[in-house]
PDB file of C-alpha atoms in Angstrom:
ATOM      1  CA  UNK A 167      38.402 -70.114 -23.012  1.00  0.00           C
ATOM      2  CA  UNK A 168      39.660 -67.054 -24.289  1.00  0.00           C
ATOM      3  CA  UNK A 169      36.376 -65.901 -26.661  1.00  0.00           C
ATOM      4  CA  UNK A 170      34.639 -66.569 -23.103  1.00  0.00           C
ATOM      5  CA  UNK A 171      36.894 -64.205 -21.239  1.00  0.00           C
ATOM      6  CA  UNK A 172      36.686 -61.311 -23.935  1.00  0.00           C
ATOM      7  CA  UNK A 173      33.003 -61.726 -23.652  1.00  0.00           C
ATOM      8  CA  UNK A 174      32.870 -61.554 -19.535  1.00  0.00           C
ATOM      9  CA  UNK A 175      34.892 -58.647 -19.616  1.00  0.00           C
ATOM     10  CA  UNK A 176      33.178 -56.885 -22.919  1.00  0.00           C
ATOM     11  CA  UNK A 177      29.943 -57.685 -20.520  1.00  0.00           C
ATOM     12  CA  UNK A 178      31.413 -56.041 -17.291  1.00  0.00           C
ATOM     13  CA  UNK A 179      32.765 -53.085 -19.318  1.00  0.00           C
ATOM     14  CA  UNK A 180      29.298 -52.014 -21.011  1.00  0.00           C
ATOM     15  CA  UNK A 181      27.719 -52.485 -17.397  1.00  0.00           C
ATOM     16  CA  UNK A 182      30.242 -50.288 -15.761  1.00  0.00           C
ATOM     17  CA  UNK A 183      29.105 -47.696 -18.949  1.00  0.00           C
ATOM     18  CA  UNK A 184      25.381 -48.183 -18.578  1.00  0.00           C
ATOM     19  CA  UNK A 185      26.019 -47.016 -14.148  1.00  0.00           C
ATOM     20  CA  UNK A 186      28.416 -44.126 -15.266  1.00  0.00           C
ATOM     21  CA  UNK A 187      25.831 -43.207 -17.404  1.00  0.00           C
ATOM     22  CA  UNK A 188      23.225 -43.198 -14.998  1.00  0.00           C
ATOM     23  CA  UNK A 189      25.011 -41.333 -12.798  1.00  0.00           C
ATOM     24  CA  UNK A 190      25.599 -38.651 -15.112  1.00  0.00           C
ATOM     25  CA  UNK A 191      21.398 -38.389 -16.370  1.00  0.00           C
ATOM     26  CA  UNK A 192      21.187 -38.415 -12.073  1.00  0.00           C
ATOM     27  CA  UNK A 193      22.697 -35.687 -11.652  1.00  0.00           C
ATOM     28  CA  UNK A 194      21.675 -33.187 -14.455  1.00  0.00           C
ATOM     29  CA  UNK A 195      17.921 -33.864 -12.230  1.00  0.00           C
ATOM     30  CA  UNK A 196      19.349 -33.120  -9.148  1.00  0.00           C
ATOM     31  CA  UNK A 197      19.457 -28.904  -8.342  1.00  0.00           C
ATOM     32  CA  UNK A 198      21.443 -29.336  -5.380  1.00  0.00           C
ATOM     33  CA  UNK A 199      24.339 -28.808  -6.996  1.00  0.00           C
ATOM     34  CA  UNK A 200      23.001 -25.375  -7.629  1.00  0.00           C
ATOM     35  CA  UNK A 201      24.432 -25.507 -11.239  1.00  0.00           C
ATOM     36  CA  UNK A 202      23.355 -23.186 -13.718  1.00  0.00           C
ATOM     37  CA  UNK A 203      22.955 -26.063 -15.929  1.00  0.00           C
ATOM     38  CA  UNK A 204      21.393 -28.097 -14.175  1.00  0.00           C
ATOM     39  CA  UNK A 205      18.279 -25.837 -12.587  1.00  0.00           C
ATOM     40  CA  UNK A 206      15.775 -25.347 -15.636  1.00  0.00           C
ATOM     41  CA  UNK A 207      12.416 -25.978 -16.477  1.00  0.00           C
ATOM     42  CA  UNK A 208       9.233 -23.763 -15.970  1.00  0.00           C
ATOM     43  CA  UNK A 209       6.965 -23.387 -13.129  1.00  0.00           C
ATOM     44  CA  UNK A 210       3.909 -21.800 -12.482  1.00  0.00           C
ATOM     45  CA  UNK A 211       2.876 -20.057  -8.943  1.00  0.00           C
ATOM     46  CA  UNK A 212      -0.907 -18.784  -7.780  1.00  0.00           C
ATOM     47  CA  UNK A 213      -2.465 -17.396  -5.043  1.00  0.00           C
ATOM     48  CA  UNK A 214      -2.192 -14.770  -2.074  1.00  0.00           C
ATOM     49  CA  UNK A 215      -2.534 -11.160  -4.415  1.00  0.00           C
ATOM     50  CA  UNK A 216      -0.133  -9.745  -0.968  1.00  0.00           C
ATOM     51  CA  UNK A 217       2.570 -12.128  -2.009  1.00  0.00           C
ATOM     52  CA  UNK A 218       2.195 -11.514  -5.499  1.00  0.00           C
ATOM     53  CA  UNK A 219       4.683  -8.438  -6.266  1.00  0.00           C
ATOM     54  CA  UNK A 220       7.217 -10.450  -3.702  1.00  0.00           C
ATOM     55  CA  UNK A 221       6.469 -13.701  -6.189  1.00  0.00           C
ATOM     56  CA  UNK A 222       7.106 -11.370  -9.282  1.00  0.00           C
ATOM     57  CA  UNK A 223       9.948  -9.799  -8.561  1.00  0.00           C
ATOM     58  CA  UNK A 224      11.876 -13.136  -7.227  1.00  0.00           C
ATOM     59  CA  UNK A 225      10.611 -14.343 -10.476  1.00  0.00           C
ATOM     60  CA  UNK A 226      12.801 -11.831 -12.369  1.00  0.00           C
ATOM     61  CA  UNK A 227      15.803 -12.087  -9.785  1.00  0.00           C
ATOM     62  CA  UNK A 228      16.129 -15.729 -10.086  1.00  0.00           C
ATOM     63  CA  UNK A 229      16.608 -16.134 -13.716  1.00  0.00           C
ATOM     64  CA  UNK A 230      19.967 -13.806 -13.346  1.00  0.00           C
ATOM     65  CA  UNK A 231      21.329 -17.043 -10.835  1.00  0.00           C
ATOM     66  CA  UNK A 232      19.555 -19.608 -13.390  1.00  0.00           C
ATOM     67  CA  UNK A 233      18.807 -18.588 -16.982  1.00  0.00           C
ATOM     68  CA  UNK A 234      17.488 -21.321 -17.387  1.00  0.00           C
ATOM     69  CA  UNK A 235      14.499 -21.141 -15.242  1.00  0.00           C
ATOM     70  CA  UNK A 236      11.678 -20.078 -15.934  1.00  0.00           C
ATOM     71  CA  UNK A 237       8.648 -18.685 -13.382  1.00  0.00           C
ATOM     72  CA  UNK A 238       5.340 -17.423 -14.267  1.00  0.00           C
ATOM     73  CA  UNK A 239       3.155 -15.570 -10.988  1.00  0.00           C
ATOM     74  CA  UNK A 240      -0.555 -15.407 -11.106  1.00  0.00           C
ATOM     75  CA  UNK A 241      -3.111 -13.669  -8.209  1.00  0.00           C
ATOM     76  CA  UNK A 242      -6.915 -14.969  -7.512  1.00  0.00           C
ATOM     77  CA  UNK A 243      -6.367 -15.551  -3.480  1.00  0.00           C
ATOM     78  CA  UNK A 244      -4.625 -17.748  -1.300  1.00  0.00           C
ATOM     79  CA  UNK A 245      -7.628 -20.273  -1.492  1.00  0.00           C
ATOM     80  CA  UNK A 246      -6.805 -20.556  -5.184  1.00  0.00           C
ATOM     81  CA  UNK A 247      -3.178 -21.124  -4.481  1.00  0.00           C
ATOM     82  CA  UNK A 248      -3.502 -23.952  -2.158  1.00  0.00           C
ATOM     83  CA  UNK A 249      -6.431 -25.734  -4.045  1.00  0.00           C
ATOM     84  CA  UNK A 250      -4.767 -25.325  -7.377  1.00  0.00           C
ATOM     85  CA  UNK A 251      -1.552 -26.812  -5.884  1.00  0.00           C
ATOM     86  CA  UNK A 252      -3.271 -29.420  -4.491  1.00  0.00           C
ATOM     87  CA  UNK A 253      -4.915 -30.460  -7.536  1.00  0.00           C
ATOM     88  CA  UNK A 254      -1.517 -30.146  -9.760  1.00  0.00           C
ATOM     89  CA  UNK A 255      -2.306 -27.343 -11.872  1.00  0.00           C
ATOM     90  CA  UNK A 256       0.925 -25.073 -10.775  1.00  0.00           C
ATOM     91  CA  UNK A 257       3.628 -26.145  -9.258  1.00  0.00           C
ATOM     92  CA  UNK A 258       3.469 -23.176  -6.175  1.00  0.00           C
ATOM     93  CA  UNK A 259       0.385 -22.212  -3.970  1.00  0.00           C
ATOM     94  CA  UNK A 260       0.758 -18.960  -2.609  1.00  0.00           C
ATOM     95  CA  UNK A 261      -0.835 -18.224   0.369  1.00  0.00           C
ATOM     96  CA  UNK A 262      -0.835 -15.519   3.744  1.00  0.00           C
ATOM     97  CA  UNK A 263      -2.396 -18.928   5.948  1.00  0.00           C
ATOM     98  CA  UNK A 264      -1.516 -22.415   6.054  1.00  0.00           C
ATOM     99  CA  UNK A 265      -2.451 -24.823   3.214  1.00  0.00           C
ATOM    100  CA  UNK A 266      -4.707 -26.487   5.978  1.00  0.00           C
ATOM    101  CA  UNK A 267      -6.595 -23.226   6.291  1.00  0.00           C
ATOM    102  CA  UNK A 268      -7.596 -22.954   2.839  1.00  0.00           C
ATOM    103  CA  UNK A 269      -7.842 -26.409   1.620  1.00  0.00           C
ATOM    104  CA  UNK A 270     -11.158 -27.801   0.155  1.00  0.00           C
ATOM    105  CA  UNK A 271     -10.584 -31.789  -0.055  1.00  0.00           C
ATOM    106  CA  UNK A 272      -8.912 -32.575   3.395  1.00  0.00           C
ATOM    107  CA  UNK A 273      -7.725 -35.798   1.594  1.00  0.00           C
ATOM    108  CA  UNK A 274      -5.087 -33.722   0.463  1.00  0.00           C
ATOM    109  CA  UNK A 275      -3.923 -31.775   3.164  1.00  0.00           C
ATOM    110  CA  UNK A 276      -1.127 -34.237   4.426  1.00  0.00           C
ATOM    111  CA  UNK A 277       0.868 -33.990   0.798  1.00  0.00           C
ATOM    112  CA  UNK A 278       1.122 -30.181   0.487  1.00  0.00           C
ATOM    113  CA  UNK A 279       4.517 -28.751   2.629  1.00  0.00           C
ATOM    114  CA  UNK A 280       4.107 -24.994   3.932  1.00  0.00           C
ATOM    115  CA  UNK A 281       7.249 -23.508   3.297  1.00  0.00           C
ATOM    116  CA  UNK A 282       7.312 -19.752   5.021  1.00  0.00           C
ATOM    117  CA  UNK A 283       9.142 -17.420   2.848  1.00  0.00           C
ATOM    118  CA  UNK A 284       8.331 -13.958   4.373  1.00  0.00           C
ATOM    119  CA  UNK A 285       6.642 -12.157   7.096  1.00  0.00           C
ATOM    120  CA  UNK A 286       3.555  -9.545   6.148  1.00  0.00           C
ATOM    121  CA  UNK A 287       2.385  -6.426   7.920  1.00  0.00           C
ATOM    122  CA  UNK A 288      -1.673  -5.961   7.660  1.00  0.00           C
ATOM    123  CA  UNK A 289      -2.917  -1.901   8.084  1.00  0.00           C
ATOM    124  CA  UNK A 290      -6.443  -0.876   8.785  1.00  0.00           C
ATOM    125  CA  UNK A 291      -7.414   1.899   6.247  1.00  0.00           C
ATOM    126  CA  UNK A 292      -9.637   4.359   6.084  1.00  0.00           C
ATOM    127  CA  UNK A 293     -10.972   7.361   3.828  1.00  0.00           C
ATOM    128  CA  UNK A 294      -8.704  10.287   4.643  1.00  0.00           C
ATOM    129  CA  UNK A 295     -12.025  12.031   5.857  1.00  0.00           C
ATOM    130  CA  UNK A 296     -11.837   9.687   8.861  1.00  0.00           C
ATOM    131  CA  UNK A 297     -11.324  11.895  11.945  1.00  0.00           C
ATOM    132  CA  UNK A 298     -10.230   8.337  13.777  1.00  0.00           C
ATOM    133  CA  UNK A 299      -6.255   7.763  14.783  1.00  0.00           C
ATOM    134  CA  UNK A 300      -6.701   4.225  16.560  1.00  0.00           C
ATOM    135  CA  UNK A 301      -9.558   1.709  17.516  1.00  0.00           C
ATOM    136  CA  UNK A 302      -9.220  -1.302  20.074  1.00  0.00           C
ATOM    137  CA  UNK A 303     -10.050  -4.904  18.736  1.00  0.00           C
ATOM    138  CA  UNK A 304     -13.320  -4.704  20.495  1.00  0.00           C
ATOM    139  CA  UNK A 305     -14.206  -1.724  18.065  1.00  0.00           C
ATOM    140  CA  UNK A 306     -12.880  -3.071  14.899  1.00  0.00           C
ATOM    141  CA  UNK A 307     -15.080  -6.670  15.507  1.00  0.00           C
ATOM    142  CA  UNK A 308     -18.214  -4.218  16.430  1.00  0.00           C
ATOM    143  CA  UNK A 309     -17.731  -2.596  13.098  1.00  0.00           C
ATOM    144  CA  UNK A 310     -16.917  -5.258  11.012  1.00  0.00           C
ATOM    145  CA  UNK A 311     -19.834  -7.601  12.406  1.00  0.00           C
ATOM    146  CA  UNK A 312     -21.912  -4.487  11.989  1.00  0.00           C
ATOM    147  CA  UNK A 313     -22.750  -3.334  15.347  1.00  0.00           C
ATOM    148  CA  UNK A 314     -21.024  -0.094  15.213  1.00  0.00           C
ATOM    149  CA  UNK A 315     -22.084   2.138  12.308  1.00  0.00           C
ATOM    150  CA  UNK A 316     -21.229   5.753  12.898  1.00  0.00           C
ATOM    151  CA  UNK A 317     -17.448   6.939  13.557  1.00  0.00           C
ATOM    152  CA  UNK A 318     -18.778   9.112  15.767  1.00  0.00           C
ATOM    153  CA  UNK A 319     -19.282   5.930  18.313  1.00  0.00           C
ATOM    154  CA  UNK A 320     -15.629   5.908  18.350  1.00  0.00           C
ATOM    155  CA  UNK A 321     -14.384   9.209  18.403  1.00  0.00           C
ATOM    156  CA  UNK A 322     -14.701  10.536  15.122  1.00  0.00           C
ATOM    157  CA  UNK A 323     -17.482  12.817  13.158  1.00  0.00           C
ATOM    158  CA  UNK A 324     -21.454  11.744  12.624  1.00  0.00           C
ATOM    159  CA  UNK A 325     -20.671   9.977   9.437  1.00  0.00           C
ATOM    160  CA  UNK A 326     -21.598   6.421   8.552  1.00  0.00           C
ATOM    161  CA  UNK A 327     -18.849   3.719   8.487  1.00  0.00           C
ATOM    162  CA  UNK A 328     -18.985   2.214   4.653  1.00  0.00           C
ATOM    163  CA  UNK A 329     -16.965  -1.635   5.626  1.00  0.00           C
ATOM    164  CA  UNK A 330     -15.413  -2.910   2.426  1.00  0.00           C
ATOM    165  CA  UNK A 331     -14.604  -6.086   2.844  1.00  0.00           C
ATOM    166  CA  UNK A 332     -12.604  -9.065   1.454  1.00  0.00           C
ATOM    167  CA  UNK A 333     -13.537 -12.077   0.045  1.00  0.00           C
ATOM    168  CA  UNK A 334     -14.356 -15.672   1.668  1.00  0.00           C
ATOM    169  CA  UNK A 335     -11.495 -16.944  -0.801  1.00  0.00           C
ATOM    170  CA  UNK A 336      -8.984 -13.838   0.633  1.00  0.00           C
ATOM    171  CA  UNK A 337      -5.885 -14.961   2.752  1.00  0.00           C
ATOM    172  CA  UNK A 338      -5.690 -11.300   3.861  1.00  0.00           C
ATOM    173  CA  UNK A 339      -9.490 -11.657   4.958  1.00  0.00           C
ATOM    174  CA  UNK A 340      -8.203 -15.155   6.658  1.00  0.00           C
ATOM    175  CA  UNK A 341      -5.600 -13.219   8.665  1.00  0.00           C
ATOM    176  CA  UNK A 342      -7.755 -10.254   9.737  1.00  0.00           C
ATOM    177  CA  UNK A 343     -10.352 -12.833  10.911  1.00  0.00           C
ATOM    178  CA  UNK A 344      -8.032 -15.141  12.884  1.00  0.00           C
ATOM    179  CA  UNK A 345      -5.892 -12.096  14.250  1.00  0.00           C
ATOM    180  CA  UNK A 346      -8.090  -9.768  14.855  1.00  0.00           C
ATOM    181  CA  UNK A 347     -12.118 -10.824  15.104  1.00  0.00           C
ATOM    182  CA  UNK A 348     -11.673 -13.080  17.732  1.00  0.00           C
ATOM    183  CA  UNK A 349     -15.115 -15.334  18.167  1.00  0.00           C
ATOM    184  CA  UNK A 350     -16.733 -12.379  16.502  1.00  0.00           C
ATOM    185  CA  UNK A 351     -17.764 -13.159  12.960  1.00  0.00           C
ATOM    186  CA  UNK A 352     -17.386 -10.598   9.981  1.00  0.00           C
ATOM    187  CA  UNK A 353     -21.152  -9.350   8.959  1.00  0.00           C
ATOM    188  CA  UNK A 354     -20.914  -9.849   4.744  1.00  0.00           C
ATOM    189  CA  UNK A 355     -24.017  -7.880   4.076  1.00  0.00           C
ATOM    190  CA  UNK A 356     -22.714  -4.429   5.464  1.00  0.00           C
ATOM    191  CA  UNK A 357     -20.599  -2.885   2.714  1.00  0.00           C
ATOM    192  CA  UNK A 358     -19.140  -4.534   0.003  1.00  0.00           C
ATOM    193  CA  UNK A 359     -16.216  -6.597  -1.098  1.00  0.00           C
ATOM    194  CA  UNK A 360     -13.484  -5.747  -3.633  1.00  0.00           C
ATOM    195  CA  UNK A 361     -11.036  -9.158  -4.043  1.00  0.00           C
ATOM    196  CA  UNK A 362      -7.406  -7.067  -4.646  1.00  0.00           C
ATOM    197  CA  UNK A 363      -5.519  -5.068  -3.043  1.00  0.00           C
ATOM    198  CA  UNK A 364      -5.896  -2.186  -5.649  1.00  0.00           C
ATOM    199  CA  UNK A 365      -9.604  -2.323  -6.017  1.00  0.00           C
ATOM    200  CA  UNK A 366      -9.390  -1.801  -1.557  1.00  0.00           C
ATOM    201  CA  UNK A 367      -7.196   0.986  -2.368  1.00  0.00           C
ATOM    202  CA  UNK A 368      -9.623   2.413  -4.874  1.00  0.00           C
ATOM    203  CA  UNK A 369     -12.866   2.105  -3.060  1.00  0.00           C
ATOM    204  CA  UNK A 370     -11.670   3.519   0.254  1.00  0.00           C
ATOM    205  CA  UNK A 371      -9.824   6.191  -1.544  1.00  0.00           C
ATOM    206  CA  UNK A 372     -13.178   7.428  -3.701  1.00  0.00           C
ATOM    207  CA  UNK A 373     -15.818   6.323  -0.499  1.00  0.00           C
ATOM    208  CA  UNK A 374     -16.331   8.179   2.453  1.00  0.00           C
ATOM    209  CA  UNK A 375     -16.456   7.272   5.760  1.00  0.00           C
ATOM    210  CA  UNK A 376     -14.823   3.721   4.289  1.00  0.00           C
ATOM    211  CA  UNK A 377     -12.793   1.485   6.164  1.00  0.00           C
ATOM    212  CA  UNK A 378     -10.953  -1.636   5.051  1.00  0.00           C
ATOM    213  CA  UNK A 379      -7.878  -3.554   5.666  1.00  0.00           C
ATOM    214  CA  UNK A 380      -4.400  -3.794   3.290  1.00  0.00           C
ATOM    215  CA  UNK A 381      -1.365  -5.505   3.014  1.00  0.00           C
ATOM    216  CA  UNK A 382       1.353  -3.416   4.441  1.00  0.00           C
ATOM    217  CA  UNK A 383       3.904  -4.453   1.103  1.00  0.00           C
ATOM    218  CA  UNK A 384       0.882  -2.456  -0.871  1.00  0.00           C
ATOM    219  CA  UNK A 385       1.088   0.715   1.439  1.00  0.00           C
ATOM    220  CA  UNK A 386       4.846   1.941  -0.166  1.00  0.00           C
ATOM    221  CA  UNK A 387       5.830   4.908  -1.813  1.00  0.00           C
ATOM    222  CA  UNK A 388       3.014   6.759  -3.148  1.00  0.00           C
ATOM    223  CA  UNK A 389       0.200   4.354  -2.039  1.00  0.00           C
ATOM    224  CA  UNK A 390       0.951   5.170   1.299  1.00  0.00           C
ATOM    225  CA  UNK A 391       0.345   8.707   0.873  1.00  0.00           C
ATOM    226  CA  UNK A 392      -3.173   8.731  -0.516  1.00  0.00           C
ATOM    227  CA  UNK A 393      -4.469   6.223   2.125  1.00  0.00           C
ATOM    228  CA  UNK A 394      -4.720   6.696   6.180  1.00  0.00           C
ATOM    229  CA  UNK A 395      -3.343   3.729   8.544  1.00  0.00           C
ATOM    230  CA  UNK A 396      -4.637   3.176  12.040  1.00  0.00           C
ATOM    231  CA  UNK A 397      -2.958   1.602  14.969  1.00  0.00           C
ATOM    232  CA  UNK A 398      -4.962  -1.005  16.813  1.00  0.00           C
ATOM    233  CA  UNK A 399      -4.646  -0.756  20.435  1.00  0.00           C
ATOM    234  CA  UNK A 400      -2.294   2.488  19.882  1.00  0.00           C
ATOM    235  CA  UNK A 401       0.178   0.196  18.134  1.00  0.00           C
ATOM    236  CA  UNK A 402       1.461   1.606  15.211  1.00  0.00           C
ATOM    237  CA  UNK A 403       1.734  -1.190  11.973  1.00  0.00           C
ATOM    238  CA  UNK A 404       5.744  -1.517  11.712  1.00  0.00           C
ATOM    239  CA  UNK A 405       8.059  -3.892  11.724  1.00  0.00           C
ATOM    240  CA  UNK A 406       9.772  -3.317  14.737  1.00  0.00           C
ATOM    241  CA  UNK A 407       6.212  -4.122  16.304  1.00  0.00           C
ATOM    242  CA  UNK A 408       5.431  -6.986  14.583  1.00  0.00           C
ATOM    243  CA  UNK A 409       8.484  -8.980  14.773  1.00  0.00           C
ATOM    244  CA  UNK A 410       8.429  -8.149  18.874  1.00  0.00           C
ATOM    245  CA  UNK A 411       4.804  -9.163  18.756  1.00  0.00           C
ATOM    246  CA  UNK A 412       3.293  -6.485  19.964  1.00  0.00           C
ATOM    247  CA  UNK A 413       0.975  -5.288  16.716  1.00  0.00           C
ATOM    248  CA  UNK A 414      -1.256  -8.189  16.374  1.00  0.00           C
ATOM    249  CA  UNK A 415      -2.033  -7.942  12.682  1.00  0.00           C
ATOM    250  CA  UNK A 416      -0.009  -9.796  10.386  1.00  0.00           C
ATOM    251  CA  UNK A 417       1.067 -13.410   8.987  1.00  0.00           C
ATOM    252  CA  UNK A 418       4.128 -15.241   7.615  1.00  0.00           C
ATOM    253  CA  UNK A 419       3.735 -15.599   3.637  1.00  0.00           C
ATOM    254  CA  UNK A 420       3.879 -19.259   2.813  1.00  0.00           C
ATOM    255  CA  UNK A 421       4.950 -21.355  -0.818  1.00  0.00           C
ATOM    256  CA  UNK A 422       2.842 -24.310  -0.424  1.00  0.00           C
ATOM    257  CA  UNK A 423       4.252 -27.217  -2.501  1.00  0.00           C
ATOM    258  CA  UNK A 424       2.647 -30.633  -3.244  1.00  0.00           C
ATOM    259  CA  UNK A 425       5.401 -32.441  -0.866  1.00  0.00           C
ATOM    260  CA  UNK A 426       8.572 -31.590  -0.232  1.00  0.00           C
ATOM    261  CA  UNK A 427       9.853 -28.531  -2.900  1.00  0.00           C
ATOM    262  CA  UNK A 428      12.545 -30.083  -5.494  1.00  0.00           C
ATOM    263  CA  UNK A 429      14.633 -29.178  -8.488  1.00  0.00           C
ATOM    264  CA  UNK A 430      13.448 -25.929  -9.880  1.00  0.00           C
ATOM    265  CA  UNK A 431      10.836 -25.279  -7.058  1.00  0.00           C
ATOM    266  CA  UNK A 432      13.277 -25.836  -4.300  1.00  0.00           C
ATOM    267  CA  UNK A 433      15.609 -23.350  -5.821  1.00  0.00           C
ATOM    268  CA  UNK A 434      13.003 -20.596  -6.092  1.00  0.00           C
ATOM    269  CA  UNK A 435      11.701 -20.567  -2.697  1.00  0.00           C
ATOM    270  CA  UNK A 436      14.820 -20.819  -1.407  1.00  0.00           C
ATOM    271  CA  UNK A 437      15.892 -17.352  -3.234  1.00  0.00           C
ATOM    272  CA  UNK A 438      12.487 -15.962  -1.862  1.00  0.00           C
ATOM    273  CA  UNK A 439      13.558 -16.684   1.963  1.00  0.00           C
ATOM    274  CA  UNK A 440      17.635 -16.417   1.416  1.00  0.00           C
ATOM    275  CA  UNK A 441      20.121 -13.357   2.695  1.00  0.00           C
ATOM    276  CA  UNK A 442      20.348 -12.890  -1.006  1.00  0.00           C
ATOM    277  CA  UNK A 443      16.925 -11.626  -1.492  1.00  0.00           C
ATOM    278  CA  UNK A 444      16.057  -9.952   1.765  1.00  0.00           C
ATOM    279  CA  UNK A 445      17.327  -6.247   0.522  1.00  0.00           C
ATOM    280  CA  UNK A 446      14.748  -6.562  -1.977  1.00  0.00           C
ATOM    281  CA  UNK A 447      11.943  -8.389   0.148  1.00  0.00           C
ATOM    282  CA  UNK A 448      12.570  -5.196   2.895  1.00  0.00           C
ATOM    283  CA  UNK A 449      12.173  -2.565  -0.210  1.00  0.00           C
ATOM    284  CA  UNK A 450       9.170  -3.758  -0.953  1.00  0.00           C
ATOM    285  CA  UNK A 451       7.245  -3.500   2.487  1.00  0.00           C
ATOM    286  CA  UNK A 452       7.941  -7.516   3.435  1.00  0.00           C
ATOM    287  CA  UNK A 453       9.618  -8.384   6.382  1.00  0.00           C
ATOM    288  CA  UNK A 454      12.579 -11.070   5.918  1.00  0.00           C
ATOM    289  CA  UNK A 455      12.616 -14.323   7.366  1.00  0.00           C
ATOM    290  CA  UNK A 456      16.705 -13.350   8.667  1.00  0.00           C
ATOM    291  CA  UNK A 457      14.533 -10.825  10.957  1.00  0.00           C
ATOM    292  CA  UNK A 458      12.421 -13.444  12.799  1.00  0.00           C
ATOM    293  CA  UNK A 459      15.794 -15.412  13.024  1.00  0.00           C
ATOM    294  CA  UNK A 460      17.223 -12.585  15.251  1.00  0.00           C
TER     295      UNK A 460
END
């Protein structure tokens, strides 16, 4: 009776180890703790090229609150972001519109979770030639769909409007078409197309009489110099404006995550949208979430 006993309790004891155990390999996968330790791994984000600097930079910040994490950022549109997501090659879709905007096979639209981590200001631009100040929706859907193509048939000089455009694969063009063209469509065959933010920046800057649109995070410091903004409707593109609602052109910046963010993922985005990060997310022409909270 007694070799039985020792063996019931040697049995109970390596079960009770075997839980404790378990436990303890639990919780070294669970970041919501928000241990150092326990947040690691690598992860890989794509998409929007207007959320890309914001991506970057949170990339850099986080690793100071968890050394060991690791986050690369990569461009190529918001349409890459959410189909890459969806298919599982990174971990983070970036993207200026909903997944469900941008998503090729609807079969997966139900698992990806739009997580908004930032608002984003959208300017008109022109050639500093441009003798314009303003134009009304009305006027920017007649030049964009190509019925307008002189800036003198809307105040400015006899000089032909050159529309440089973004692609189909562009959040920013998403934005600008849902925001701004109404039932009008955008006319691809006037102009061209340039698919970043810097090659916009470029072509307006060296074209004249060229018009295109930018994200408002791109238009800081010297950038903002060299190119000309225009209100729409007499609204000038600021923040004030767009958090009351009264500029029309802009979009929240979503992390799109093949369901609900976790571990390593979960910790990033949340640093993107936190108090923590929203000094830096202002500096660098964003708008925090805290300010849509007010």
């Amino acid at each position: 009776m007694k070799t039985k006993g020792f063996k019931v309790t040697l049995a109970a004891f390596l079960m009770v180890g075997a839980l404790a155990a378990c436990g303890k390999d639990g919780a070294s996968n669970d970041s919501g703790s928000g241990s150092k330790e326990e947040v690691s791994g690598t992860l890989t984000a794509a998409g929007s090229t207007a959320l890309q600097p914001l991506a970057e930079e949170a990339a850099n910040g986080i690793t100071e609150k968890y050394p060991n994490l690791s986050v690369t950022v990569q461009g190529g549109g918001s349409g890459t972001g959410v189909n890459q997501v969806a298919s599982g090659a990174v971990d983070i879709g970036n993207s200026d519109v909903p997944a469900a905007d941008k998503i090729e096979d609807k079969s997966k639209a139900d698992k990806l979770v739009d997580t908004k981590v930032a608002g984003i200001g959208f300017a008109l631009v022109v050639n500093k030639d441009v003798k314009v100040e303003s134009l009304t929706k009305e006027q920017i859907q007649k030049i964009f769909s190509g019925e307008i193509k002189n800036w003198k048939e809307v105040g400015g000089n006899d000089e032909k409007i050159n529309v440089i455009n973004r692609p189909a694969s562009s959040g920013t063009r998403a934005t600008f078409e849902k925001t701004l063209m109404g039932d009008a469509k955008v006319n691809d065959s006037v102009g061209t197309a340039q698919d970043s933010n810097g090659a916009v920046e470029q072509s307006v800057n060296s074209t004249p009489g060229a018009v295109s649109y930018l994200a408002m995070s791109y238009l800081i410091g010297d950038k903002k110099e060299s190119l000309k903004m225009l209100n729409i409707d007499g609204v000038e593109p600021t923040t004030e404006n767009i958090v009351s609602k009264k500029y029309p052109f802009w979009s929240y910046e979503y992390m799109i995550t093949n369901g609900e963010p976790k571990d390593g993922a979960k910790e990033y985005i949340d640093y993107v949208a936190g108090k923590d990060f929203a000094k830096q997310v202002e500096d660098m022409g964003y708008i925090p979430m805290t300010e849509f909270e007010k």
